[in-house]
Structures are given as C-alpha cells and as structure tokens.
Short mmCIF file of C-alpha atoms in Angstrom, two decimals:
data_model
loop_
_atom_site.label_atom_id
_atom_site.label_comp_id
_atom_site.label_asym_id
_atom_site.label_seq_id
_atom_site.Cartn_x
_atom_site.Cartn_y
_atom_site.Cartn_z
CA MET W 272 109.49 78.94 80.86
CA ALA W 273 107.60 79.08 83.99
CA ILE W 274 109.31 82.21 85.24
CA ILE W 275 109.00 83.91 81.64
CA LEU W 276 105.41 83.21 81.73
CA THR W 277 105.02 84.62 85.17
CA VAL W 278 106.87 87.76 84.50
CA THR W 279 104.96 88.40 81.29
CA MET W 280 101.37 87.75 83.20
CA TRP W 281 102.44 90.26 86.11
CA GLY W 282 103.82 92.65 83.66
CA LEU W 283 100.76 92.96 81.73
CA SER W 284 98.30 92.94 84.68
CA PHE W 285 98.96 96.57 84.96
CA LEU W 286 97.20 97.09 81.68
CA SER W 287 94.37 94.90 82.81
CA ILE W 288 93.71 96.78 85.99
CA LYS W 289 93.83 100.04 83.93
CA ILE W 290 90.98 98.60 81.62
CA THR W 291 88.86 97.10 84.48
CA LEU W 292 88.96 100.25 86.54
CA ASN W 293 86.52 101.62 83.92
CA VAL W 294 84.03 99.47 85.33
CA PHE W 295 84.82 98.34 88.84
CA GLY W 296 85.87 100.32 91.80
CA PRO W 297 89.21 99.78 93.22
CA MET W 298 88.13 97.82 96.23
CA THR W 299 85.47 96.03 94.31
CA LEU W 300 88.08 94.82 91.74
CA ALA W 301 90.60 93.58 94.26
CA THR W 302 87.77 91.77 96.30
CA LEU W 303 86.25 90.04 93.32
CA ARG W 304 89.83 89.18 92.09
CA PHE W 305 91.08 87.72 95.14
CA LEU W 306 87.67 85.84 95.77
CA ILE W 307 88.10 84.02 92.67
CA ALA W 308 91.70 83.34 93.36
CA SER W 309 91.08 82.12 96.82
CA ILE W 310 88.66 79.44 95.35
CA ILE W 311 91.27 78.34 92.84
CA LEU W 312 94.30 78.29 95.66
CA PHE W 313 91.67 76.24 97.76
CA VAL W 314 91.38 73.35 95.15
CA VAL W 315 95.39 73.59 94.79
CA MET W 316 95.74 73.36 98.43
CA ARG W 317 93.39 70.16 98.80
CA VAL W 318 95.61 68.52 96.15
CA LYS W 319 99.14 69.57 97.26
CA GLU W 320 98.63 70.16 101.00
CA PRO W 321 95.57 68.57 102.25
CA ASN W 322 96.81 68.16 105.68
CA THR W 323 98.15 71.79 106.25
CA LYS W 324 96.18 73.79 108.92
CA LEU W 325 96.52 77.26 110.18
CA LYS W 326 97.59 77.31 113.93
CA ARG W 327 95.86 79.23 116.19
CA GLU W 328 99.05 81.21 117.42
CA ASP W 329 99.73 82.18 113.64
CA ILE W 330 96.33 83.53 113.11
CA LYS W 331 97.06 87.01 114.26
CA SER W 332 100.41 87.16 112.13
CA MET W 333 98.77 85.62 109.20
CA ALA W 334 95.96 88.13 109.38
CA MET W 335 98.17 91.16 109.69
CA ALA W 336 100.07 90.09 106.57
CA GLY W 337 96.96 89.65 104.72
CA VAL W 338 95.65 93.05 105.56
CA VAL W 339 98.83 94.75 104.67
CA GLY W 340 100.07 92.58 101.51
CA VAL W 341 96.85 92.09 100.03
CA ALA W 342 94.30 94.64 101.23
CA MET W 343 96.46 97.56 101.61
CA TYR W 344 98.81 96.89 98.73
CA TYR W 345 96.03 96.37 96.18
CA CYS W 346 93.91 99.28 97.53
CA PHE W 347 96.94 101.66 97.12
CA GLU W 348 98.01 99.93 93.52
CA ASN W 349 94.27 100.06 92.22
CA TYR W 350 93.84 103.42 93.23
CA GLY W 351 97.09 104.78 92.10
CA ILE W 352 96.74 103.39 88.44
CA LYS W 353 93.64 105.35 88.12
CA TYR W 354 95.81 108.56 88.00
CA ILE W 355 98.92 107.68 86.36
CA SER W 356 100.05 105.37 83.26
CA SER W 357 100.34 101.56 83.81
CA SER W 358 103.96 101.97 82.81
CA GLN W 359 104.83 104.51 85.58
CA ALA W 360 103.07 102.44 88.22
CA SER W 361 104.93 99.41 87.32
CA LEU W 362 108.31 101.06 87.30
CA ILE W 363 107.60 102.45 90.78
CA VAL W 364 106.59 98.93 92.00
CA GLY W 365 109.67 97.72 90.68
CA THR W 366 111.60 99.72 93.17
CA ILE W 367 110.23 97.36 95.99
CA PRO W 368 113.72 95.42 96.25
CA ILE W 369 115.47 98.63 96.78
CA PHE W 370 113.22 100.00 99.37
CA SER W 371 113.14 96.62 101.23
CA LEU W 372 116.92 96.87 101.19
CA MET W 373 116.77 100.40 102.67
CA ALA W 374 114.21 99.48 105.25
CA ASP W 375 116.60 96.61 106.47
CA SER W 376 119.39 98.87 106.79
CA VAL W 377 117.37 101.17 109.13
CA VAL W 378 115.29 98.50 111.07
CA LEU W 379 117.69 95.64 111.23
CA LYS W 380 120.85 97.89 111.27
CA ASN W 381 122.21 95.92 108.19
CA LYS W 382 125.24 97.87 106.90
CA LEU W 383 124.86 98.56 102.94
CA SER W 384 127.60 97.02 100.90
CA PHE W 385 129.09 98.79 98.03
CA ASN W 386 126.83 97.01 95.68
CA ASN W 387 123.71 97.90 97.72
CA PHE W 388 124.63 101.51 97.87
CA ILE W 389 125.33 101.78 94.06
CA GLY W 390 121.91 99.93 93.67
CA VAL W 391 120.18 102.55 95.98
CA LEU W 392 121.74 105.42 94.37
CA ALA W 393 120.85 104.20 90.73
CA SER W 394 117.30 103.60 91.71
CA MET W 395 116.73 106.83 93.18
CA ILE W 396 118.06 108.56 90.14
CA GLY W 397 116.05 106.16 88.17
CA ILE W 398 112.83 107.23 90.21
CA TYR W 399 113.78 110.93 89.41
CA PHE W 400 113.90 110.42 85.63
CA ILE W 401 110.51 108.73 85.77
CA ILE W 402 108.55 111.14 87.78
CA GLY W 403 110.87 114.29 88.22
CA GLY W 404 109.82 117.35 86.46
CA ASN W 405 106.38 115.64 85.21
CA ILE W 406 104.27 116.46 88.09
CA ARG W 407 102.05 119.44 88.57
CA LEU W 408 100.96 120.06 92.30
CA GLU W 409 97.54 120.57 91.30
CA SER W 410 97.12 117.69 89.33
CA ASN W 411 95.80 114.08 90.17
CA GLU W 412 99.27 112.60 89.04
CA LEU W 413 100.75 113.71 92.25
CA LEU W 414 98.15 111.68 94.15
CA GLY W 415 98.87 108.66 91.83
CA TYR W 416 102.49 108.79 92.54
CA ALA W 417 101.85 108.97 96.34
CA LEU W 418 99.33 106.05 96.23
CA MET W 419 101.90 103.92 94.15
CA PHE W 420 104.70 104.47 96.80
CA GLY W 421 102.01 103.48 99.57
CA ALA W 422 101.63 100.27 97.64
CA VAL W 423 105.64 99.92 97.69
CA PHE W 424 105.74 100.60 101.34
CA SER W 425 103.09 98.47 102.20
CA TRP W 426 104.82 95.51 100.42
CA VAL W 427 108.10 96.27 102.28
CA PHE W 428 106.12 96.09 105.68
CA TYR W 429 104.34 92.80 104.43
CA ASN W 430 107.93 91.26 103.98
CA TYR W 431 108.62 91.82 107.69
CA THR W 432 105.37 90.38 108.84
CA THR W 433 105.61 87.23 106.70
CA LYS W 434 109.21 86.13 107.27
CA SER W 435 108.33 84.33 110.67
CA LEU W 436 105.54 82.37 108.76
CA PHE W 437 108.02 80.69 106.33
CA GLU W 438 109.43 78.73 109.16
CA LYS W 439 106.17 76.97 109.53
CA TYR W 440 104.15 76.93 106.26
CA SER W 441 104.87 76.51 102.54
CA GLN W 442 104.68 79.51 100.28
CA LEU W 443 101.41 78.03 98.85
CA ALA W 444 99.71 77.88 102.31
CA ILE W 445 101.12 81.41 103.20
CA VAL W 446 99.52 83.11 100.10
CA PHE W 447 96.46 81.06 100.29
CA TYR W 448 95.55 81.95 104.11
CA GLN W 449 96.71 85.73 103.42
CA ILE W 450 94.33 85.96 100.41
CA ILE W 451 91.50 84.61 102.64
CA PHE W 452 92.19 87.33 105.20
CA GLY W 453 92.83 90.18 102.61
CA THR W 454 89.40 89.28 100.81
CA MET W 455 87.74 89.51 104.09
CA ILE W 456 89.03 92.96 104.74
CA LEU W 457 88.51 94.19 101.46
CA PHE W 458 84.84 92.95 101.02
CA PRO W 459 83.07 95.50 103.34
CA PHE W 460 84.74 98.42 101.76
CA SER W 461 83.79 97.13 98.25
CA LEU W 462 79.84 97.49 99.31
CA PHE W 463 80.28 101.33 99.37
CA GLU W 464 81.65 101.52 95.94
CA ASN W 465 79.79 102.65 93.02
CA ASN W 466 80.66 100.40 90.02
CA LYS W 467 79.62 101.30 86.47
CA TRP W 468 77.81 97.93 85.60
CA GLU W 469 76.42 99.39 82.57
CA LEU W 470 79.92 99.66 80.79
CA LEU W 471 80.51 95.97 81.43
CA ASP W 472 81.65 94.32 77.99
CA LYS W 473 83.64 91.41 76.73
CA VAL W 474 86.85 93.33 76.94
CA VAL W 475 86.35 94.21 80.57
CA VAL W 476 85.25 90.55 81.63
CA TYR W 477 88.40 88.98 79.75
CA ASN W 478 90.72 91.35 81.47
CA PHE W 479 89.18 90.81 84.96
CA LEU W 480 89.23 86.93 84.31
CA TYR W 481 92.91 87.38 83.24
CA LEU W 482 93.61 89.07 86.63
CA ALA W 483 91.89 86.65 88.69
CA LEU W 484 92.84 83.39 87.14
CA PHE W 485 96.33 84.08 85.62
CA CYS W 486 97.70 86.93 87.57
CA SER W 487 96.46 85.83 91.25
CA ALA W 488 96.45 81.92 90.86
CA ILE W 489 98.29 80.45 87.82
CA ALA W 490 101.04 82.94 87.73
CA TYR W 491 101.69 82.05 91.53
CA VAL W 492 101.74 78.41 90.93
CA LEU W 493 104.16 78.87 88.03
CA TYR W 494 106.45 81.14 90.23
CA MET W 495 106.68 78.53 92.94
CA TYR W 496 107.75 76.07 90.33
CA ALA W 497 110.39 78.37 89.01
CA LEU W 498 111.56 79.26 92.72
CA GLU W 499 111.67 75.44 93.36
CA ASN W 500 113.88 74.75 90.33
CA LEU W 501 115.98 77.77 89.62
CA GLY W 502 116.50 79.36 93.27
CA SER W 503 115.55 82.55 94.60
CA THR W 504 118.41 84.61 92.89
CA VAL W 505 117.46 83.69 89.22
CA THR W 506 113.85 84.16 89.84
CA THR W 507 114.38 87.53 91.49
CA LEU W 508 116.45 88.83 88.43
CA TYR W 509 113.85 87.69 85.90
CA LEU W 510 110.92 89.41 87.86
CA ASN W 511 112.92 92.69 87.27
CA PHE W 512 111.81 92.78 83.59
CA ALA W 513 108.09 92.81 84.78
CA PRO W 514 108.19 96.53 84.47
CA ILE W 515 109.78 96.41 81.13
CA VAL W 516 106.91 94.08 79.91
CA THR W 517 104.29 96.88 81.20
CA VAL W 518 106.17 99.52 79.21
CA ILE W 519 106.04 97.56 76.13
CA GLY W 520 102.46 96.42 76.58
CA GLY W 521 101.42 100.21 77.35
CA TYR W 522 103.13 101.40 74.15
CA PHE W 523 101.64 98.86 71.99
CA ILE W 524 98.11 98.58 73.87
CA PHE W 525 97.40 102.06 75.17
CA ASP W 526 99.59 104.21 73.09
CA GLU W 527 101.19 105.38 76.06
CA VAL W 528 104.31 107.60 75.11
CA ILE W 529 107.70 106.32 76.28
CA SER W 530 109.91 109.29 76.82
CA LYS W 531 113.65 109.50 76.66
CA ASN W 532 113.56 110.12 80.56
CA GLN W 533 111.29 106.93 81.09
CA ILE W 534 113.62 104.75 79.22
CA ILE W 535 116.55 106.09 81.22
CA GLY W 536 114.63 105.63 84.37
CA SER W 537 113.53 102.08 83.66
CA ILE W 538 116.92 101.12 82.66
CA LEU W 539 118.52 102.43 85.85
CA ILE W 540 115.70 100.74 88.00
CA VAL W 541 116.18 97.31 86.61
CA LEU W 542 120.15 97.84 86.71
CA SER W 543 119.77 98.75 90.46
CA VAL W 544 118.15 95.64 91.33
CA TYR W 545 120.45 93.55 89.28
CA ILE W 546 123.28 95.13 90.94
CA VAL W 547 121.89 94.61 94.36
CA ASN W 548 121.50 90.82 93.57
CA LEU W 549 124.98 90.61 92.33
CA LYS W 550 126.94 88.06 94.37
CA ILE W 551 130.24 89.63 93.26
CA SER W 552 131.30 93.18 94.48
CA TYR W 553 133.27 96.02 93.12
CA TYR W 554 136.19 95.12 95.37
CA ASP W 555 135.98 91.40 94.15
CA ILE W 556 136.34 92.62 90.76
CA LEU W 557 139.21 94.85 91.44
CA GLN W 558 140.96 91.97 92.96
CA MET W 559 140.39 89.68 90.31
CA ILE W 560 141.95 92.24 88.06
CA LYS W 561 144.78 92.67 90.25
CA CYS W 562 145.31 88.99 90.62
CA LYS W 563 145.02 88.59 86.92
CA SER W 564 147.68 91.42 86.48
CA ILE W 565 150.13 89.69 88.87
CA ASP W 566 149.65 86.23 87.01
CA SER W 567 150.35 87.85 83.60
CA LYS W 568 153.56 89.30 84.79
CA SER W 569 154.78 86.08 86.39
CA GLU W 570 154.19 84.38 82.95
CA LYS W 571 156.27 86.96 81.27
CA VAL W 572 158.99 86.46 83.85
CA ASP W 573 158.79 82.65 83.51
#
C-alpha cells in the first residue's frame, strides 16, 4: 500500500506542477515547495534520528548533491513542464534508470548485459515514439523537451554525488540535508521571478499543498517504508508505473490527448526499465528451455 500510494502521488505531481505554474514562477514554486517539505522533514528527523549530525567533511558532497538533485533538477523540470504536456514530461523522466545505466557503462566502464542492451534499445525507441515527428524546430516544445532531458541528466549526475553518502547516513538524513542545501540555492533566484498572485485561488493552493506536503514529504516517508520492507528491486519496478499514472491523470484532468505513438512509447519505456531490472537474462531462459527439453527426453527414454 505504501509504494502504491507513493507511485500515485509522484505520478500525479506533474499535473499539480502544471496547475501551480499558472501562478508561481518555476523557481518560486520549487523554493516554497521544498521550504515546507524541509520543515516537515526536520520534525521527522527530530523524532526518528535526533542524534544524526552532518559531518564537516561531508558538507561539500551534501551541498553538491542538493544543488544538482534538488535545485537544478526541479529548475529543469518546472521550466520544462511549462512547454510540454505533463504526460510527455513524466515519460521522459521515466527514462532516468536507462540513462543511469548508460552513464555507468561510460564512466565506470561497466559492460552492458544482454538485458541492459535490450532495455536501452527499447527505451530509445520509446522516446522516439513519444517525441519523434511531433517537434517543430521553431516551437517552444523543443525547448520543453531539452529542459526535461536536462532534468534527467541532472538526476543521473546526482546519483554519483550521493553514492558515497549512503555509507554514512540514512536515506532520510540524506534527503533532509540535500533539500536544505537545494532550497538555499533556489531562494535567491526566486526573488527575481514575477509571480501572478492575482490568479491565486483555492485550486492552486490545494495543488501547491499537495506538492509540498504529500509529494515532497509524506510520499518520501512512505517510499522509505516500502524500500525497507520490500527491497530496492520491487520498489523500483513499482515506480516504473508513475508515468502511466501521469498519462491517465492528464487524460481525465487536462483532456490531454493520448496518441497511438504515445501509448507505444510509454509501454516501451516501462518495459525497458522492467527488462533492465530482471535478474534473469535471455541466455538463462534459453538454458532453462534447453534443460527442460533434455529432462523431457530423458523421461520418455525411461
């Protein structure tokens, strides 16, 4: 139930971002959202980990992760959603595991397994179906896609800056400190934005509170609970359905058109991440079939 609620919240968050951007500037929205989230997480930290302190030698790494994973990521994402549909934005963000895999093969020289190769190929084809042939070079849509891929690459880099911190701190502590640093970076930029306060209404307020309270704080606590009780493999597979939640929500709430290409692309992207996370490979399956065939022949001989 925890991971299902998390996936639903994060999937619908793209719709709420779309709504709140009618009033708030992208940087202002991110600043206010994480300011409230940091207050909530501070209370959670005081309850669950009152003795956890950030060590001086880790300040630089934690700050860098906060800049890349919070400030830069949500700057790219919020600006990107202004120019493309929430469904398209969510599906592009869904390719993060694939681009992380590709980065590992380049930076860490990890060889791509057969599963990984098929997953990368399926994801690239999926991206083509989602955005291929729909972009006009003179339109803002091209900028929107570029910004969303900026968010993807920011998160991939964020993963590298955070890896060493997991050996010293809990996930809760890492996110709390990174949000603090990210909010500090976002705040000065938000002062230069022109917000349309006159358009503020109940709908915008509700969607903003949803982003700040549920998506940035409660959903993360639920995610940690699921991660602790289900393991990383299961939780990752569930998270692959967040873009599907966005697509369905966009259809019913914003009347966003779901084209045949978008359906094909979304299926390929979700399938690609699933394939990458499979513990069994194509060669294992062939071997199992071969062994089954041999056993079957042996039984007939007996």
